[in-house]
Amino acid sequence: MSNLASTYGEQGRWDEAEKLQVQTLEIRKRVSGPEHPDTLTSMGNLASIFWKQGRWDEAEKLEVQTLEIRKRVLGPEQPDTLRSMSNLASTYGEQGRWDEAEKLQVQELEICKRVSGPEHPATLTGMNNLASTYRKQGRWDEAEKLQVQELEICKRVSGPEHPDTLTSMGNLASTYREQGRWDEAEKLQVQNLEIRKRVSGPEHPATLTGMNNLASTYRKQGRWDEAEKLQVQELEICKRVSGPEHPDTLTSMGNLASTYREQGRTSRYAKEC
């Protein structure tokens, strides 16, 4: 039942997903009890359905309950407890409740460093989440400091071509780009794209994301020809691989249309739209 609900959720069939998740949660509460790990997993799944629809109050209510139970039953340093803490922080962040999000993320990161060590994947995820909260508030120095540390650890522990390293590289590039530090952003994005093409192939989703990110950096500088070249390539690949009506294809089409529009090429913009 839970697996089918997940499938519905992935298709955006929220009513059907929610109905199944509610049924699953009620059964698990009745059969296993309100504090059983399976019950808490069901609470998390239902909260996720609410979260993806922007139903913050309902998501938060379940996440607070789940976190409180896990702290009491499993302890504040158990991985599932930390995961619940991260989920609730994310819900706060999506609502712009930065102080509450930051407080939880700082706690989570400190616990991860102490329990798992500064180079553990959970610690690095915690660093990235906190850096994201800083970045969304325009607290660039704090965000950059964490992202640089995270990238250095990923390179040393996992290697320069590992997916986690490339994700860290992309995040730091975004922080540079949002500050208008174009040269630094471009340098990282070019490296990222070259590695992804070589390691994952030119048609991999992560490669296409890298193309889009670099094109965005070009576009924001008014380097229209370079932006357009990448966006046309990306769109052609999306059409060929995923089909003309796939969400990724439509997103690529919209990005290219924006590049045309920003140049005043209204006829091309209308064609892409």
PDB file of C-alpha atoms in Angstrom:
ATOM      1  CA  MET A   1       0.000   0.000   0.000  1.00  0.00           C
ATOM      2  CA  SER A   2       2.800   2.396   0.911  1.00  0.00           C
ATOM      3  CA  ASN A   3       4.689   1.586  -2.296  1.00  0.00           C
ATOM      4  CA  LEU A   4       1.623   2.292  -4.411  1.00  0.00           C
ATOM      5  CA  ALA A   5       1.141   5.577  -2.558  1.00  0.00           C
ATOM      6  CA  SER A   6       4.731   6.509  -3.379  1.00  0.00           C
ATOM      7  CA  THR A   7       4.084   5.744  -7.042  1.00  0.00           C
ATOM      8  CA  TYR A   8       1.012   7.981  -7.006  1.00  0.00           C
ATOM      9  CA  GLY A   9       3.058  10.720  -5.349  1.00  0.00           C
ATOM     10  CA  GLU A  10       5.767  10.524  -7.992  1.00  0.00           C
ATOM     11  CA  GLN A  11       3.067  11.064 -10.610  1.00  0.00           C
ATOM     12  CA  GLY A  12       1.596  14.013  -8.745  1.00  0.00           C
ATOM     13  CA  ARG A  13      -1.606  12.100  -7.990  1.00  0.00           C
ATOM     14  CA  TRP A  14      -1.785  13.638  -4.546  1.00  0.00           C
ATOM     15  CA  ASP A  15      -5.333  12.696  -3.526  1.00  0.00           C
ATOM     16  CA  GLU A  16      -4.750   9.022  -4.233  1.00  0.00           C
ATOM     17  CA  ALA A  17      -1.342   9.064  -2.568  1.00  0.00           C
ATOM     18  CA  GLU A  18      -2.693  10.801   0.513  1.00  0.00           C
ATOM     19  CA  LYS A  19      -5.645   8.418   0.851  1.00  0.00           C
ATOM     20  CA  LEU A  20      -3.350   5.380   0.851  1.00  0.00           C
ATOM     21  CA  GLN A  21      -0.810   6.958   3.209  1.00  0.00           C
ATOM     22  CA  VAL A  22      -3.562   7.867   5.695  1.00  0.00           C
ATOM     23  CA  GLN A  23      -4.899   4.291   5.567  1.00  0.00           C
ATOM     24  CA  THR A  24      -1.409   2.875   6.063  1.00  0.00           C
ATOM     25  CA  LEU A  25      -0.745   5.167   9.011  1.00  0.00           C
ATOM     26  CA  GLU A  26      -4.042   4.304  10.714  1.00  0.00           C
ATOM     27  CA  ILE A  27      -3.415   0.577  10.332  1.00  0.00           C
ATOM     28  CA  ARG A  28       0.119   0.817  11.684  1.00  0.00           C
ATOM     29  CA  LYS A  29      -0.984   2.883  14.667  1.00  0.00           C
ATOM     30  CA  ARG A  30      -3.657   0.317  15.501  1.00  0.00           C
ATOM     31  CA  VAL A  31      -1.538  -2.800  14.915  1.00  0.00           C
ATOM     32  CA  SER A  32       1.959  -1.716  15.991  1.00  0.00           C
ATOM     33  CA  GLY A  33       1.321   1.281  18.192  1.00  0.00           C
ATOM     34  CA  PRO A  34       1.949   5.032  17.757  1.00  0.00           C
ATOM     35  CA  GLU A  35       5.679   4.838  18.548  1.00  0.00           C
ATOM     36  CA  HIS A  36       6.655   1.849  16.409  1.00  0.00           C
ATOM     37  CA  PRO A  37       9.346   2.575  13.770  1.00  0.00           C
ATOM     38  CA  ASP A  38       6.980   1.555  10.952  1.00  0.00           C
ATOM     39  CA  THR A  39       4.327   3.946  12.260  1.00  0.00           C
ATOM     40  CA  LEU A  40       6.849   6.774  12.363  1.00  0.00           C
ATOM     41  CA  THR A  41       7.942   5.949   8.814  1.00  0.00           C
ATOM     42  CA  SER A  42       4.308   6.210   7.701  1.00  0.00           C
ATOM     43  CA  MET A  43       3.977   9.562   9.463  1.00  0.00           C
ATOM     44  CA  GLY A  44       7.039  10.762   7.586  1.00  0.00           C
ATOM     45  CA  ASN A  45       5.658   9.537   4.277  1.00  0.00           C
ATOM     46  CA  LEU A  46       2.366  11.346   4.791  1.00  0.00           C
ATOM     47  CA  ALA A  47       4.207  14.498   5.859  1.00  0.00           C
ATOM     48  CA  SER A  48       6.197  14.276   2.616  1.00  0.00           C
ATOM     49  CA  ILE A  49       2.971  14.195   0.585  1.00  0.00           C
ATOM     50  CA  PHE A  50       1.814  17.338   2.383  1.00  0.00           C
ATOM     51  CA  TRP A  51       5.239  18.971   1.971  1.00  0.00           C
ATOM     52  CA  LYS A  52       5.343  18.456  -1.782  1.00  0.00           C
ATOM     53  CA  GLN A  53       1.991  20.232  -2.079  1.00  0.00           C
ATOM     54  CA  GLY A  54       3.065  23.157   0.084  1.00  0.00           C
ATOM     55  CA  ARG A  55       0.677  22.154   2.869  1.00  0.00           C
ATOM     56  CA  TRP A  56       3.136  23.339   5.471  1.00  0.00           C
ATOM     57  CA  ASP A  57       0.950  23.282   8.590  1.00  0.00           C
ATOM     58  CA  GLU A  58      -0.041  19.657   8.059  1.00  0.00           C
ATOM     59  CA  ALA A  59       3.502  18.605   7.205  1.00  0.00           C
ATOM     60  CA  GLU A  60       4.929  20.445  10.208  1.00  0.00           C
ATOM     61  CA  LYS A  61       2.423  18.925  12.643  1.00  0.00           C
ATOM     62  CA  LEU A  62       3.408  15.376  11.633  1.00  0.00           C
ATOM     63  CA  GLU A  63       7.122  16.167  11.534  1.00  0.00           C
ATOM     64  CA  VAL A  64       7.082  17.700  15.026  1.00  0.00           C
ATOM     65  CA  GLN A  65       5.284  14.620  16.391  1.00  0.00           C
ATOM     66  CA  THR A  66       7.706  12.269  14.649  1.00  0.00           C
ATOM     67  CA  LEU A  67      10.751  14.160  15.923  1.00  0.00           C
ATOM     68  CA  GLU A  68       9.490  14.267  19.507  1.00  0.00           C
ATOM     69  CA  ILE A  69       8.755  10.523  19.542  1.00  0.00           C
ATOM     70  CA  ARG A  70      12.095   9.628  18.002  1.00  0.00           C
ATOM     71  CA  LYS A  71      13.995  11.790  20.470  1.00  0.00           C
ATOM     72  CA  ARG A  72      12.205  10.115  23.360  1.00  0.00           C
ATOM     73  CA  VAL A  73      12.318   6.532  22.064  1.00  0.00           C
ATOM     74  CA  LEU A  74      15.570   6.406  20.071  1.00  0.00           C
ATOM     75  CA  GLY A  75      17.547   9.257  21.565  1.00  0.00           C
ATOM     76  CA  PRO A  76      18.589  12.639  20.143  1.00  0.00           C
ATOM     77  CA  GLU A  77      21.664  11.324  18.323  1.00  0.00           C
ATOM     78  CA  GLN A  78      20.147   8.371  16.460  1.00  0.00           C
ATOM     79  CA  PRO A  79      20.253   8.672  12.624  1.00  0.00           C
ATOM     80  CA  ASP A  80      16.456   8.482  12.240  1.00  0.00           C
ATOM     81  CA  THR A  81      16.078  11.272  14.802  1.00  0.00           C
ATOM     82  CA  LEU A  82      18.566  13.410  12.895  1.00  0.00           C
ATOM     83  CA  ARG A  83      16.689  12.715   9.663  1.00  0.00           C
ATOM     84  CA  SER A  84      13.468  13.913  11.298  1.00  0.00           C
ATOM     85  CA  MET A  85      15.272  17.020  12.501  1.00  0.00           C
ATOM     86  CA  SER A  86      16.474  17.709   8.967  1.00  0.00           C
ATOM     87  CA  ASN A  87      12.985  17.240   7.508  1.00  0.00           C
ATOM     88  CA  LEU A  88      11.426  19.668   9.966  1.00  0.00           C
ATOM     89  CA  ALA A  89      14.184  22.209   9.322  1.00  0.00           C
ATOM     90  CA  SER A  90      13.464  21.936   5.606  1.00  0.00           C
ATOM     91  CA  THR A  91       9.774  22.646   6.239  1.00  0.00           C
ATOM     92  CA  TYR A  92      10.696  25.735   8.246  1.00  0.00           C
ATOM     93  CA  GLY A  93      13.073  26.862   5.506  1.00  0.00           C
ATOM     94  CA  GLU A  94      10.469  26.519   2.777  1.00  0.00           C
ATOM     95  CA  GLN A  95       8.312  28.950   4.747  1.00  0.00           C
ATOM     96  CA  GLY A  96      11.153  31.415   5.266  1.00  0.00           C
ATOM     97  CA  ARG A  97      11.303  30.649   8.981  1.00  0.00           C
ATOM     98  CA  TRP A  98      15.065  30.947   8.911  1.00  0.00           C
ATOM     99  CA  ASP A  99      15.801  31.150  12.646  1.00  0.00           C
ATOM    100  CA  GLU A 100      13.918  27.926  13.363  1.00  0.00           C
ATOM    101  CA  ALA A 101      15.471  26.156  10.388  1.00  0.00           C
ATOM    102  CA  GLU A 102      18.983  27.298  11.276  1.00  0.00           C
ATOM    103  CA  LYS A 103      18.628  26.292  14.938  1.00  0.00           C
ATOM    104  CA  LEU A 104      17.728  22.713  13.996  1.00  0.00           C
ATOM    105  CA  GLN A 105      20.383  22.487  11.286  1.00  0.00           C
ATOM    106  CA  VAL A 106      23.135  23.726  13.593  1.00  0.00           C
ATOM    107  CA  GLN A 107      22.116  21.149  16.205  1.00  0.00           C
ATOM    108  CA  GLU A 108      22.024  18.400  13.615  1.00  0.00           C
ATOM    109  CA  LEU A 109      25.423  19.325  12.203  1.00  0.00           C
ATOM    110  CA  GLU A 110      27.057  19.463  15.642  1.00  0.00           C
ATOM    111  CA  ILE A 111      25.682  16.025  16.520  1.00  0.00           C
ATOM    112  CA  CYS A 112      26.788  14.546  13.186  1.00  0.00           C
ATOM    113  CA  LYS A 113      30.317  15.899  13.620  1.00  0.00           C
ATOM    114  CA  ARG A 114      30.566  14.561  17.168  1.00  0.00           C
ATOM    115  CA  VAL A 115      28.977  11.147  16.563  1.00  0.00           C
ATOM    116  CA  SER A 116      29.974  10.295  12.977  1.00  0.00           C
ATOM    117  CA  GLY A 117      32.996  12.512  12.394  1.00  0.00           C
ATOM    118  CA  PRO A 118      33.611  15.582  10.210  1.00  0.00           C
ATOM    119  CA  GLU A 119      33.965  13.572   6.986  1.00  0.00           C
ATOM    120  CA  HIS A 120      30.914  11.323   7.263  1.00  0.00           C
ATOM    121  CA  PRO A 121      28.305  11.669   4.469  1.00  0.00           C
ATOM    122  CA  ALA A 122      25.634  12.659   7.002  1.00  0.00           C
ATOM    123  CA  THR A 123      27.887  15.447   8.260  1.00  0.00           C
ATOM    124  CA  LEU A 124      28.481  16.700   4.732  1.00  0.00           C
ATOM    125  CA  THR A 125      24.750  16.665   4.034  1.00  0.00           C
ATOM    126  CA  GLY A 126      24.222  18.688   7.198  1.00  0.00           C
ATOM    127  CA  MET A 127      26.840  21.203   6.068  1.00  0.00           C
ATOM    128  CA  ASN A 128      25.160  21.552   2.701  1.00  0.00           C
ATOM    129  CA  ASN A 129      21.720  22.042   4.234  1.00  0.00           C
ATOM    130  CA  LEU A 130      22.927  24.736   6.608  1.00  0.00           C
ATOM    131  CA  ALA A 131      24.859  26.447   3.809  1.00  0.00           C
ATOM    132  CA  SER A 132      21.671  26.473   1.732  1.00  0.00           C
ATOM    133  CA  THR A 133      19.807  28.207   4.560  1.00  0.00           C
ATOM    134  CA  TYR A 134      22.534  30.829   4.764  1.00  0.00           C
ATOM    135  CA  ARG A 135      22.545  31.300   0.982  1.00  0.00           C
ATOM    136  CA  LYS A 136      18.786  31.800   0.768  1.00  0.00           C
ATOM    137  CA  GLN A 137      19.146  34.653   3.251  1.00  0.00           C
ATOM    138  CA  GLY A 138      22.032  36.205   1.318  1.00  0.00           C
ATOM    139  CA  ARG A 139      24.510  35.328   4.056  1.00  0.00           C
ATOM    140  CA  TRP A 140      27.154  34.633   1.440  1.00  0.00           C
ATOM    141  CA  ASP A 141      30.278  34.468   3.608  1.00  0.00           C
ATOM    142  CA  GLU A 142      28.796  31.865   5.938  1.00  0.00           C
ATOM    143  CA  ALA A 143      27.409  29.831   3.064  1.00  0.00           C
ATOM    144  CA  GLU A 144      30.658  29.951   1.114  1.00  0.00           C
ATOM    145  CA  LYS A 145      32.752  28.940   4.137  1.00  0.00           C
ATOM    146  CA  LEU A 146      30.716  25.767   4.652  1.00  0.00           C
ATOM    147  CA  GLN A 147      30.574  24.934   0.952  1.00  0.00           C
ATOM    148  CA  VAL A 148      34.336  25.321   0.500  1.00  0.00           C
ATOM    149  CA  GLN A 149      34.931  23.014   3.465  1.00  0.00           C
ATOM    150  CA  GLU A 150      32.452  20.492   2.146  1.00  0.00           C
ATOM    151  CA  LEU A 151      33.984  20.513  -1.347  1.00  0.00           C
ATOM    152  CA  GLU A 152      37.513  20.044  -0.002  1.00  0.00           C
ATOM    153  CA  ILE A 153      36.405  17.078   2.115  1.00  0.00           C
ATOM    154  CA  CYS A 154      34.522  15.494  -0.796  1.00  0.00           C
ATOM    155  CA  LYS A 155      37.549  15.829  -3.076  1.00  0.00           C
ATOM    156  CA  ARG A 156      39.854  14.305  -0.482  1.00  0.00           C
ATOM    157  CA  VAL A 157      37.562  11.485   0.662  1.00  0.00           C
ATOM    158  CA  SER A 158      35.605  10.566  -2.468  1.00  0.00           C
ATOM    159  CA  GLY A 159      37.775  11.927  -5.263  1.00  0.00           C
ATOM    160  CA  PRO A 160      37.340  14.852  -7.692  1.00  0.00           C
ATOM    161  CA  GLU A 161      34.957  12.984 -10.004  1.00  0.00           C
ATOM    162  CA  HIS A 162      32.563  11.497  -7.458  1.00  0.00           C
ATOM    163  CA  PRO A 163      28.909  12.579  -7.822  1.00  0.00           C
ATOM    164  CA  ASP A 164      28.906  14.075  -4.303  1.00  0.00           C
ATOM    165  CA  THR A 165      31.984  16.133  -5.153  1.00  0.00           C
ATOM    166  CA  LEU A 166      30.361  17.404  -8.340  1.00  0.00           C
ATOM    167  CA  THR A 167      27.185  18.310  -6.470  1.00  0.00           C
ATOM    168  CA  SER A 168      29.258  20.262  -3.935  1.00  0.00           C
ATOM    169  CA  MET A 169      31.082  21.987  -6.766  1.00  0.00           C
ATOM    170  CA  GLY A 170      27.785  22.983  -8.357  1.00  0.00           C
ATOM    171  CA  ASN A 171      26.449  24.364  -5.080  1.00  0.00           C
ATOM    172  CA  LEU A 172      29.521  26.521  -4.515  1.00  0.00           C
ATOM    173  CA  ALA A 173      29.329  27.755  -8.115  1.00  0.00           C
ATOM    174  CA  SER A 174      25.723  28.805  -7.503  1.00  0.00           C
ATOM    175  CA  THR A 175      26.790  30.819  -4.465  1.00  0.00           C
ATOM    176  CA  TYR A 176      29.423  32.597  -6.564  1.00  0.00           C
ATOM    177  CA  ARG A 177      26.932  33.224  -9.385  1.00  0.00           C
ATOM    178  CA  GLU A 178      24.303  34.695  -7.075  1.00  0.00           C
ATOM    179  CA  GLN A 179      26.890  37.237  -5.915  1.00  0.00           C
ATOM    180  CA  GLY A 180      27.867  38.113  -9.490  1.00  0.00           C
ATOM    181  CA  ARG A 181      31.276  36.474  -9.106  1.00  0.00           C
ATOM    182  CA  TRP A 182      31.073  35.271 -12.676  1.00  0.00           C
ATOM    183  CA  ASP A 183      34.658  34.111 -13.257  1.00  0.00           C
ATOM    184  CA  GLU A 184      34.679  31.901 -10.167  1.00  0.00           C
ATOM    185  CA  ALA A 185      31.244  30.486 -10.948  1.00  0.00           C
ATOM    186  CA  GLU A 186      32.102  29.799 -14.578  1.00  0.00           C
ATOM    187  CA  LYS A 187      35.400  28.108 -13.720  1.00  0.00           C
ATOM    188  CA  LEU A 188      33.685  25.606 -11.422  1.00  0.00           C
ATOM    189  CA  GLN A 189      30.758  25.050 -13.775  1.00  0.00           C
ATOM    190  CA  VAL A 190      33.006  24.365 -16.760  1.00  0.00           C
ATOM    191  CA  GLN A 191      35.008  21.831 -14.721  1.00  0.00           C
ATOM    192  CA  ASN A 192      31.805  20.251 -13.473  1.00  0.00           C
ATOM    193  CA  LEU A 193      30.324  19.932 -16.950  1.00  0.00           C
ATOM    194  CA  GLU A 194      33.496  18.475 -18.477  1.00  0.00           C
ATOM    195  CA  ILE A 195      33.739  15.823 -15.761  1.00  0.00           C
ATOM    196  CA  ARG A 196      30.063  14.892 -16.014  1.00  0.00           C
ATOM    197  CA  LYS A 197      30.276  14.542 -19.792  1.00  0.00           C
ATOM    198  CA  ARG A 198      33.301  12.269 -19.465  1.00  0.00           C
ATOM    199  CA  VAL A 199      32.084  10.198 -16.507  1.00  0.00           C
ATOM    200  CA  SER A 200      28.319  10.031 -16.977  1.00  0.00           C
ATOM    201  CA  GLY A 201      27.964  10.764 -20.673  1.00  0.00           C
ATOM    202  CA  PRO A 202      26.576  13.752 -22.601  1.00  0.00           C
ATOM    203  CA  GLU A 203      22.932  12.710 -22.193  1.00  0.00           C
ATOM    204  CA  HIS A 204      22.881  11.999 -18.456  1.00  0.00           C
ATOM    205  CA  PRO A 205      20.429  14.151 -16.438  1.00  0.00           C
ATOM    206  CA  ALA A 206      23.258  15.479 -14.267  1.00  0.00           C
ATOM    207  CA  THR A 207      25.164  16.523 -17.399  1.00  0.00           C
ATOM    208  CA  LEU A 208      22.105  18.358 -18.698  1.00  0.00           C
ATOM    209  CA  THR A 209      21.749  20.114 -15.339  1.00  0.00           C
ATOM    210  CA  GLY A 210      25.386  21.189 -15.643  1.00  0.00           C
ATOM    211  CA  MET A 211      24.729  22.566 -19.126  1.00  0.00           C
ATOM    212  CA  ASN A 212      21.742  24.526 -17.853  1.00  0.00           C
ATOM    213  CA  ASN A 213      23.677  25.969 -14.916  1.00  0.00           C
ATOM    214  CA  LEU A 214      26.545  27.152 -17.111  1.00  0.00           C
ATOM    215  CA  ALA A 215      24.106  28.588 -19.651  1.00  0.00           C
ATOM    216  CA  SER A 216      22.436  30.511 -16.833  1.00  0.00           C
ATOM    217  CA  THR A 217      25.767  32.034 -15.835  1.00  0.00           C
ATOM    218  CA  TYR A 218      26.376  33.109 -19.430  1.00  0.00           C
ATOM    219  CA  ARG A 219      22.859  34.508 -19.767  1.00  0.00           C
ATOM    220  CA  LYS A 220      23.095  36.614 -16.622  1.00  0.00           C
ATOM    221  CA  GLN A 221      26.196  38.251 -18.092  1.00  0.00           C
ATOM    222  CA  GLY A 222      24.489  38.921 -21.408  1.00  0.00           C
ATOM    223  CA  ARG A 223      26.668  36.359 -23.195  1.00  0.00           C
ATOM    224  CA  TRP A 224      23.751  35.351 -25.352  1.00  0.00           C
ATOM    225  CA  ASP A 225      25.513  33.278 -28.019  1.00  0.00           C
ATOM    226  CA  GLU A 226      27.220  31.036 -25.476  1.00  0.00           C
ATOM    227  CA  ALA A 227      24.028  30.641 -23.446  1.00  0.00           C
ATOM    228  CA  GLU A 228      21.939  29.879 -26.522  1.00  0.00           C
ATOM    229  CA  LYS A 229      24.407  27.300 -27.840  1.00  0.00           C
ATOM    230  CA  LEU A 230      24.242  25.284 -24.612  1.00  0.00           C
ATOM    231  CA  GLN A 231      20.496  25.617 -24.266  1.00  0.00           C
ATOM    232  CA  VAL A 232      19.853  24.476 -27.834  1.00  0.00           C
ATOM    233  CA  GLN A 233      22.070  21.428 -27.268  1.00  0.00           C
ATOM    234  CA  GLU A 234      20.308  20.647 -24.003  1.00  0.00           C
ATOM    235  CA  LEU A 235      16.859  20.982 -25.556  1.00  0.00           C
ATOM    236  CA  GLU A 236      17.743  18.727 -28.502  1.00  0.00           C
ATOM    237  CA  ILE A 237      19.033  16.026 -26.144  1.00  0.00           C
ATOM    238  CA  CYS A 238      15.930  16.271 -23.926  1.00  0.00           C
ATOM    239  CA  LYS A 239      13.627  15.936 -26.940  1.00  0.00           C
ATOM    240  CA  ARG A 240      15.545  12.931 -28.253  1.00  0.00           C
ATOM    241  CA  VAL A 241      15.982  11.121 -24.931  1.00  0.00           C
ATOM    242  CA  SER A 242      12.848  12.001 -22.977  1.00  0.00           C
ATOM    243  CA  GLY A 243      10.388  13.100 -25.651  1.00  0.00           C
ATOM    244  CA  PRO A 244       8.910  16.487 -26.568  1.00  0.00           C
ATOM    245  CA  GLU A 245       6.354  16.553 -23.738  1.00  0.00           C
ATOM    246  CA  HIS A 246       8.550  15.473 -20.829  1.00  0.00           C
ATOM    247  CA  PRO A 247       8.790  18.015 -17.961  1.00  0.00           C
ATOM    248  CA  ASP A 248      12.568  18.309 -18.442  1.00  0.00           C
ATOM    249  CA  THR A 249      12.075  19.057 -22.130  1.00  0.00           C
ATOM    250  CA  LEU A 250       9.488  21.715 -21.353  1.00  0.00           C
ATOM    251  CA  THR A 251      11.786  23.295 -18.759  1.00  0.00           C
ATOM    252  CA  SER A 252      14.614  23.411 -21.309  1.00  0.00           C
ATOM    253  CA  MET A 253      12.270  24.941 -23.852  1.00  0.00           C
ATOM    254  CA  GLY A 254      11.230  27.610 -21.361  1.00  0.00           C
ATOM    255  CA  ASN A 255      14.860  28.449 -20.528  1.00  0.00           C
ATOM    256  CA  LEU A 256      15.754  28.900 -24.180  1.00  0.00           C
ATOM    257  CA  ALA A 257      12.633  30.989 -24.725  1.00  0.00           C
ATOM    258  CA  SER A 258      13.725  33.245 -21.852  1.00  0.00           C
ATOM    259  CA  THR A 259      17.097  33.769 -23.516  1.00  0.00           C
ATOM    260  CA  TYR A 260      15.370  34.805 -26.752  1.00  0.00           C
ATOM    261  CA  ARG A 261      12.964  37.087 -24.899  1.00  0.00           C
ATOM    262  CA  GLU A 262      15.722  38.839 -22.972  1.00  0.00           C
ATOM    263  CA  GLN A 263      17.343  39.711 -26.306  1.00  0.00           C
ATOM    264  CA  GLY A 264      14.083  41.022 -27.723  1.00  0.00           C
ATOM    265  CA  ARG A 265      13.875  38.142 -30.210  1.00  0.00           C
ATOM    266  CA  THR A 266      10.133  37.924 -29.771  1.00  0.00           C
ATOM    267  CA  SER A 267       9.432  35.812 -32.836  1.00  0.00           C
ATOM    268  CA  ARG A 268      11.792  33.069 -31.642  1.00  0.00           C
ATOM    269  CA  TYR A 269      10.368  33.391 -28.130  1.00  0.00           C
ATOM    270  CA  ALA A 270       6.840  32.860 -29.402  1.00  0.00           C
ATOM    271  CA  LYS A 271       7.958  29.855 -31.431  1.00  0.00           C
ATOM    272  CA  GLU A 272       9.565  28.144 -28.420  1.00  0.00           C
ATOM    273  CA  CYS A 273       6.539  28.867 -26.224  1.00  0.00           C
TER     274      CYS A 273
END
